Coordinates of C-alpha atoms in Angstrom, one line a residue:
X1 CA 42.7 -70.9 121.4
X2 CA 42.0 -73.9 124.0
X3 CA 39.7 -76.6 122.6
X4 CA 36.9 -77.0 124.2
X5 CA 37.0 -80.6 126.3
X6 CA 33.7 -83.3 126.2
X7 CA 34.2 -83.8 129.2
X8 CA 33.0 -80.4 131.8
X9 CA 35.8 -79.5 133.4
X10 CA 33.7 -78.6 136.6
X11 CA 32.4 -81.7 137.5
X12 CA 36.4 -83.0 137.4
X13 CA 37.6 -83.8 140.8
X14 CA 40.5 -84.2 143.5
X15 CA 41.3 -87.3 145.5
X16 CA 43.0 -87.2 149.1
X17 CA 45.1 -89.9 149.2
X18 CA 46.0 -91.6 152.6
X19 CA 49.6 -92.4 152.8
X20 CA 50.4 -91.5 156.6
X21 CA 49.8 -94.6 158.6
X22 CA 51.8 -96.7 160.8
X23 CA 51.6 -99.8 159.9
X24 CA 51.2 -101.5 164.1
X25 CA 48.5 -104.4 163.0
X26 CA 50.5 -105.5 160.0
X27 CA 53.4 -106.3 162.4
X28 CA 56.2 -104.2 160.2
X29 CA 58.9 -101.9 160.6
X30 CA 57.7 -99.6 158.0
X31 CA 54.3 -97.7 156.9
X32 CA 52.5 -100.6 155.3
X33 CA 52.0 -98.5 152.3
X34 CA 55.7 -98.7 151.4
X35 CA 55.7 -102.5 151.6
X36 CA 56.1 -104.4 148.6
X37 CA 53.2 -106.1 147.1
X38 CA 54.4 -108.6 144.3
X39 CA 56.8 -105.9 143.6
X40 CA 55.7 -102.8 143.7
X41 CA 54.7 -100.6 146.6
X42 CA 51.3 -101.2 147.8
X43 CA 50.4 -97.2 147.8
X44 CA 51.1 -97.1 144.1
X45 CA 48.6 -99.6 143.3
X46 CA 45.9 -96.5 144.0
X47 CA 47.7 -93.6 143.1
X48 CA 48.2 -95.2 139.1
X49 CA 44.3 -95.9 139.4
X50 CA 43.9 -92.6 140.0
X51 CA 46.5 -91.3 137.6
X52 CA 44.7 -93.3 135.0
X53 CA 41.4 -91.6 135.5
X54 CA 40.9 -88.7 133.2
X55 CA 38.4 -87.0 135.3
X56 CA 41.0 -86.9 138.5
X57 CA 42.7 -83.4 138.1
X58 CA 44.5 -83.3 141.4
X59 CA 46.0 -85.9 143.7
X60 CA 46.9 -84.8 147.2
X61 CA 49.6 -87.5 148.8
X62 CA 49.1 -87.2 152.7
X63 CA 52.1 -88.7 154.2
X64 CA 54.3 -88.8 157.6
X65 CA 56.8 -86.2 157.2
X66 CA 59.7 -88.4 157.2
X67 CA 58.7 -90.2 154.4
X68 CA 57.8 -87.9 151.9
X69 CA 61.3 -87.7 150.3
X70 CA 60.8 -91.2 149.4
X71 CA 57.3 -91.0 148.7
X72 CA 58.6 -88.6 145.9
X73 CA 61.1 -91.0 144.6
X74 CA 58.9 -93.3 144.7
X75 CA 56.3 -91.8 142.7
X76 CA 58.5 -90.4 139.7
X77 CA 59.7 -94.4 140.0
X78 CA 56.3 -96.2 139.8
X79 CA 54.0 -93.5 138.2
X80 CA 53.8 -94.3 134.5
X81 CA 52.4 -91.5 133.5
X82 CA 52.1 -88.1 135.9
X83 CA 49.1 -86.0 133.8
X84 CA 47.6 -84.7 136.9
X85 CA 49.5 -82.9 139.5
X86 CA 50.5 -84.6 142.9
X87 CA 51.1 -82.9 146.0
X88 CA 52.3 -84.5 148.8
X89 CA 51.2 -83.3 152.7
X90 CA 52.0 -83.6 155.9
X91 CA 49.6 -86.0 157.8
X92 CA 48.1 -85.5 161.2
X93 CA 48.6 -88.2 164.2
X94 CA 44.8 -89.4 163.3
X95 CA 43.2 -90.0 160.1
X96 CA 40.7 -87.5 160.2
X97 CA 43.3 -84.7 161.1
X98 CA 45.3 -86.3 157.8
X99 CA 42.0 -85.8 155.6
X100 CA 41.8 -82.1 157.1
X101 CA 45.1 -81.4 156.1
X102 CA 44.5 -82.5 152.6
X103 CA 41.4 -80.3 152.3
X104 CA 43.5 -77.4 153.0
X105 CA 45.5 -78.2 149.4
X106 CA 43.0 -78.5 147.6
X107 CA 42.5 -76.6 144.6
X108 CA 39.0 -75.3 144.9
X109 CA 36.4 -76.2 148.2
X110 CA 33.6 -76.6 145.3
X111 CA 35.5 -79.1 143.5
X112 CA 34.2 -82.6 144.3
X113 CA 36.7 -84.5 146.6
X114 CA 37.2 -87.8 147.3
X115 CA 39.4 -89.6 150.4
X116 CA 40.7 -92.6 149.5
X117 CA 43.6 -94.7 152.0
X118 CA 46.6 -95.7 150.4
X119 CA 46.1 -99.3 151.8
X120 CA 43.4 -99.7 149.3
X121 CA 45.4 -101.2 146.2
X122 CA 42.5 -102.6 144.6
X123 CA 39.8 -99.8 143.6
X124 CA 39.0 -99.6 140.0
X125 CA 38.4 -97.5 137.5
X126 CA 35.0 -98.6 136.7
X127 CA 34.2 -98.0 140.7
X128 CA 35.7 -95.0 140.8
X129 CA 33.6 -93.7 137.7
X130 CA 30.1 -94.5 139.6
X131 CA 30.9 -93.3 142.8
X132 CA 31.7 -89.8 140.5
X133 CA 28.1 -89.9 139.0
X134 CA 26.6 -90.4 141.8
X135 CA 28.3 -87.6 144.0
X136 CA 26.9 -85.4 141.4
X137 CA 24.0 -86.3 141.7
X138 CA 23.4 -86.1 146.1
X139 CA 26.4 -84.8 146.8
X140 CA 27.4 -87.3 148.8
X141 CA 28.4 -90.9 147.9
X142 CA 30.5 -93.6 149.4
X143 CA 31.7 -97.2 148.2
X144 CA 30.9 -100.5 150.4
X145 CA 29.7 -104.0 149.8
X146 CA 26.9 -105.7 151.9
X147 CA 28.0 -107.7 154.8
X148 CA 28.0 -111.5 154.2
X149 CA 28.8 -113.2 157.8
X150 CA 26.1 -113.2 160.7
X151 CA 26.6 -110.2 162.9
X152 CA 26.1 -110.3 166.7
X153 CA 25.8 -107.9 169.3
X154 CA 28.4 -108.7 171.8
X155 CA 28.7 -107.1 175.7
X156 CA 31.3 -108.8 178.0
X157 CA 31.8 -111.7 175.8
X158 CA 28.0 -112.9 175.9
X159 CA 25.9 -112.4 172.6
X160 CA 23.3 -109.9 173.3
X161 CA 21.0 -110.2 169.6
X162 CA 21.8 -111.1 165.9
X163 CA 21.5 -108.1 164.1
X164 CA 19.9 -108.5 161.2
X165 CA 22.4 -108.3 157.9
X166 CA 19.7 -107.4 155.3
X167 CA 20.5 -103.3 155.8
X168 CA 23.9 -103.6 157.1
X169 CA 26.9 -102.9 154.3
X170 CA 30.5 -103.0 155.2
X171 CA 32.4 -99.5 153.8
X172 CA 35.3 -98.6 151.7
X173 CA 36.9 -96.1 150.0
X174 CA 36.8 -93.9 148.4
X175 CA 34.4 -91.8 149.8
X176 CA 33.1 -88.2 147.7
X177 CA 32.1 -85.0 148.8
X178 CA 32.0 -81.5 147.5
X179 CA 35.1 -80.1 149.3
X180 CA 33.0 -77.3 150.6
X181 CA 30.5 -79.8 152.9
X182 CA 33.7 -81.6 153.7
X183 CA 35.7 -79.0 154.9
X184 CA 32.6 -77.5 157.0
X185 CA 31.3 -80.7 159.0
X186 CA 35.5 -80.9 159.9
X187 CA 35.1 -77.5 161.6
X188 CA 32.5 -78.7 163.7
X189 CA 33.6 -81.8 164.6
X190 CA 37.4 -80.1 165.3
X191 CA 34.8 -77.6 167.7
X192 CA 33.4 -80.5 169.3
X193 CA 36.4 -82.6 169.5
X194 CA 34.9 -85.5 167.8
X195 CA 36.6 -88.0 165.6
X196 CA 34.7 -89.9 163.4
X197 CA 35.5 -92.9 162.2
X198 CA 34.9 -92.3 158.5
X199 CA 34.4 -89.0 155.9
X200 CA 30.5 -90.4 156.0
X201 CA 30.4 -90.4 159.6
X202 CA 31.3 -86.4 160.4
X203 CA 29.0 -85.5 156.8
X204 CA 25.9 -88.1 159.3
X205 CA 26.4 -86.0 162.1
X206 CA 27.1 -82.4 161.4
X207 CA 25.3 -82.3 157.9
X208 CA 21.6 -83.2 156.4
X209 CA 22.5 -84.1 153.3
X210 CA 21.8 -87.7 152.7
X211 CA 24.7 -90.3 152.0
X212 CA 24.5 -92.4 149.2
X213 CA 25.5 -96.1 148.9
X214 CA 27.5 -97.0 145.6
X215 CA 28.3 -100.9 145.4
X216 CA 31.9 -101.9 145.6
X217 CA 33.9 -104.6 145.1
X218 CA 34.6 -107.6 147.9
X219 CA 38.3 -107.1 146.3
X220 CA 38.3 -103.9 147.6
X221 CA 40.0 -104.8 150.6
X222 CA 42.5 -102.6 152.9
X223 CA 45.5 -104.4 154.1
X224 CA 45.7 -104.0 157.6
X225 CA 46.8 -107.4 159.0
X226 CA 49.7 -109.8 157.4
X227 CA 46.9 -112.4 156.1
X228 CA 45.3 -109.4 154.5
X229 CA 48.8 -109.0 152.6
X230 CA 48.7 -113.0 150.9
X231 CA 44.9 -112.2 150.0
X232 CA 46.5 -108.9 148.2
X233 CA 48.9 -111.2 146.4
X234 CA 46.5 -113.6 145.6
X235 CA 44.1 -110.7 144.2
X236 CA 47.1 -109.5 142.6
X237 CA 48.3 -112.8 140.8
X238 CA 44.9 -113.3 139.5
X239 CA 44.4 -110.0 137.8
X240 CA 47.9 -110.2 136.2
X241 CA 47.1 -113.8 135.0

């Protein structure tokens, strides 16, 4: 007979995992989650977080077709331990097309999901457990930091107002969602023909539910850009030290 776990088993959850980018602002010849960050790839920064989190029961690896052979390799290389199953999908030619794709391998729509991109080496464990709680809680819960530099409006190069920073919060991944409110706001927005510019942005628009802010981490950063790659290191180096 199967012992029965602490933990409930229901209120486990899947990640999406964004691997299918190109890579055009970091200036290289390769997806910038294949590059090498102080020797290791920079997507398998995220996918061990996750592998290391006993409440993640399924990790689904969106990724450009052509690179999925060596995303595999790459996985069985870097993955220390594999206790939850990957799958690895194909990705769409925009993000939110990619996150659709991975809802359609999910294991259950009434599992909680989360999105995370691959260029996010630096999420936690410790992050990852509140943003869990508190999806449980409204359903609906993303990670960000509050902004820290003055924000203008801008309009043809001359400032129109300083908008004030106080409510403003700068957002991150990952980003969770039962899979069932997920997958239903993508309908409408694929009916519409509207792309979004986060998971929290279609759930605002084609949902009531309310969206709950979980604090991040400034470290937290996604690697877009070659500085952003010496800031990785740097993050990196320090953690190791």
């Amino acid at each position: 007979m199967r012992k029965t776990k602490n933990r409930n088993e229901a209120l486990d959850y899947e990640v999406i995992l964004l691997a299918a980018g190109q890579g055009k602002r970091m200036g290289a010849s390769r997806n910038k989650i294949l590059l090498h960050l102080i020797g290791k790839p920079v997507i398998s920064y995220s996918l061990n977080t996750f592998l290391n989190d006993p409440a993640c029961k399924h990790i689904i690896l969106v990724a450009q077709e052509d690179e999925q052979v060596l995303l595999s390799e790459m996985i069985k290389k870097e993955a220390k331990k594999i206790r939850c199953p990957i799958t690895i999908v194909s990705g769409g030619h925009e993000r939110q097309y990619s996150v659709y794709n991975g809802l359609n391998a999910v294991f259950s729509l009434k599992n909680i999901v989360m999105v995370h991109d691959g260029a996010r080496p630096f999420v936690n464990l410790t992050q990852l457990k509140l943003l869990h709680q508190k999806v449980q809680e409204t359903r609906a819960a993303i990670l960000g930091v509050p902004v820290k530099d003055t924000i203008k409006r801008v309009t043809d190069g001359i400032v129109q107002e300083t908008v004030p920073r106080e409510t403003l919060w700068q957002i991150q991944t990952p980003q969770a969602f039962y899979g069932e409110d997920l997958l239903a706001v993508h309908v409408c927005a694929q009916q519409e023909g509207y792309l979004g510019t986060d998971e929290a942005s279609l759930i605002e628009k084609y949902s009531n539910l309310p969206v709950s802010m979980v604090l991040g981490s400034y470290e937290n950063i996604k690697l877009t850009t070659p500085e952003d790659m010496l800031i990785g290191e740097s993050i990196v180096k320090r953690k190791r030290s």
